[in-house]
Coordinates of C-alpha atoms in Angstrom, one line a residue:
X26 CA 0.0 0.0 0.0
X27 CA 2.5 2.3 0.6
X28 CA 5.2 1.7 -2.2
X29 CA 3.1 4.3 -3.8
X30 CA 5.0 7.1 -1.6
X31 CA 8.1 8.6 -3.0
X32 CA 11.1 10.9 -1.8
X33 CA 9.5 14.6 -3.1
X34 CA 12.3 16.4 -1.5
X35 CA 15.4 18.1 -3.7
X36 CA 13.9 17.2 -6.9
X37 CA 13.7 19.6 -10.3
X38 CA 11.3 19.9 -11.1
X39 CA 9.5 20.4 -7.5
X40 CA 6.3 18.1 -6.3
X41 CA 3.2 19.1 -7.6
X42 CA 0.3 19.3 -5.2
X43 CA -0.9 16.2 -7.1
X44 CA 2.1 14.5 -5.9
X45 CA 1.9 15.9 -2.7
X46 CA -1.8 14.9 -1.8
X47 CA -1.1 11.2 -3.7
X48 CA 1.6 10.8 -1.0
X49 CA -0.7 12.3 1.5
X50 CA -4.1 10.1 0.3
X51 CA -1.3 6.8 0.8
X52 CA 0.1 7.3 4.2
X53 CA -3.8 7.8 5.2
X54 CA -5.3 4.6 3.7
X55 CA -2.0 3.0 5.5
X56 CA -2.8 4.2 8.3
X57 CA -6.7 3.7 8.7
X58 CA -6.1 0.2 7.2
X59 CA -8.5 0.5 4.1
X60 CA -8.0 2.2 0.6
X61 CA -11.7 3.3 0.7
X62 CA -13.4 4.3 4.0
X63 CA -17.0 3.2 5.1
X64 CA -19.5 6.5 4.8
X65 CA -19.4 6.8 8.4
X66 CA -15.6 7.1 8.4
X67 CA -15.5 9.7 4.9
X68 CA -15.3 13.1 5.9
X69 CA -12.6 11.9 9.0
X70 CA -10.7 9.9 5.9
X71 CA -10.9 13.2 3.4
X72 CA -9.8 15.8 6.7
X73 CA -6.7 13.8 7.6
X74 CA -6.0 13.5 4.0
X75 CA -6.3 17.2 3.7
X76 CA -4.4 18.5 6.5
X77 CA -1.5 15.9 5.7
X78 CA -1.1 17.0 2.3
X79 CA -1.2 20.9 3.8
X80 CA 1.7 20.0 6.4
X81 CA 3.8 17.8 3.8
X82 CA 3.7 20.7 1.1
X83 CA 4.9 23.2 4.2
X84 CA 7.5 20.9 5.3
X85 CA 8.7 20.7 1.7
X86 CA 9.0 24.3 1.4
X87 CA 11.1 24.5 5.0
X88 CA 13.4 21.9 3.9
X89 CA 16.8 23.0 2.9
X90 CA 19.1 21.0 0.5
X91 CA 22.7 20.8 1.1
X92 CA 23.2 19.2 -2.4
X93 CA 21.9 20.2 -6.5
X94 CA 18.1 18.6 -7.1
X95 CA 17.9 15.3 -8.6
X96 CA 16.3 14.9 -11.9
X97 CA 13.2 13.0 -11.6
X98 CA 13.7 11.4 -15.4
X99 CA 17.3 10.3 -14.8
X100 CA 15.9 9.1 -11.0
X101 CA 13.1 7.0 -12.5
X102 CA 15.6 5.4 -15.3
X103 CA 17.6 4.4 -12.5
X104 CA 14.8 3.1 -10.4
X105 CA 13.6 1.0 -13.4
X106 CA 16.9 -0.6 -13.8
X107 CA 17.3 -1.6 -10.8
X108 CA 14.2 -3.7 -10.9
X109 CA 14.3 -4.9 -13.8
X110 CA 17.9 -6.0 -12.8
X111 CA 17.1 -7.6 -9.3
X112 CA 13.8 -10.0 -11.6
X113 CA 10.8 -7.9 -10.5
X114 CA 10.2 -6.5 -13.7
X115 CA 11.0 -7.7 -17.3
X116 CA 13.0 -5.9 -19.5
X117 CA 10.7 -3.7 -22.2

């Protein structure tokens, strides 16, 4: 469930608020044990999810980087070698 969450810090370009609130929408549904809460649980589920993403995206803009941003295209080459190199993936 939560592979889905990925380092958004020191990156060019900078996480999106899409990115941001996926992140934040994972860690929830980790959390509360369930991808999709009952009806009861909803507008708990969507508030946490909310005020997650709003604290995430702050601490992203508070966090300073001691070293240049990492290019998310040469990151996610990288990250698709190395699984298709350790067998979870075949090669394309």
């Amino acid at each position: 469930m939560c592979r889905n969450i990925h380092t958004l810090h020191n990156f060019e370009p900078a996480a999106t608020s899409d990115e941001v609130h996926a992140a934040a929408l994972q860690y929830v549904r980790k959390i509360a044990g369930t991808t999709k809460p009952s009806k009861a649980n909803q507008a708990a589920f969507d508030h946490a999810v909310h005020e997650i993403a709003h604290l995430t995206q702050h601490l992203l803009d508070d966090l300073v980087a001691t070293v240049p941003a990492k290019n998310r295209e040469e990151e996610a080459e990288k990250a698709r070698a190395r699984a298709i190199k350790s067998g979870r993936y075949a090669a394309a």
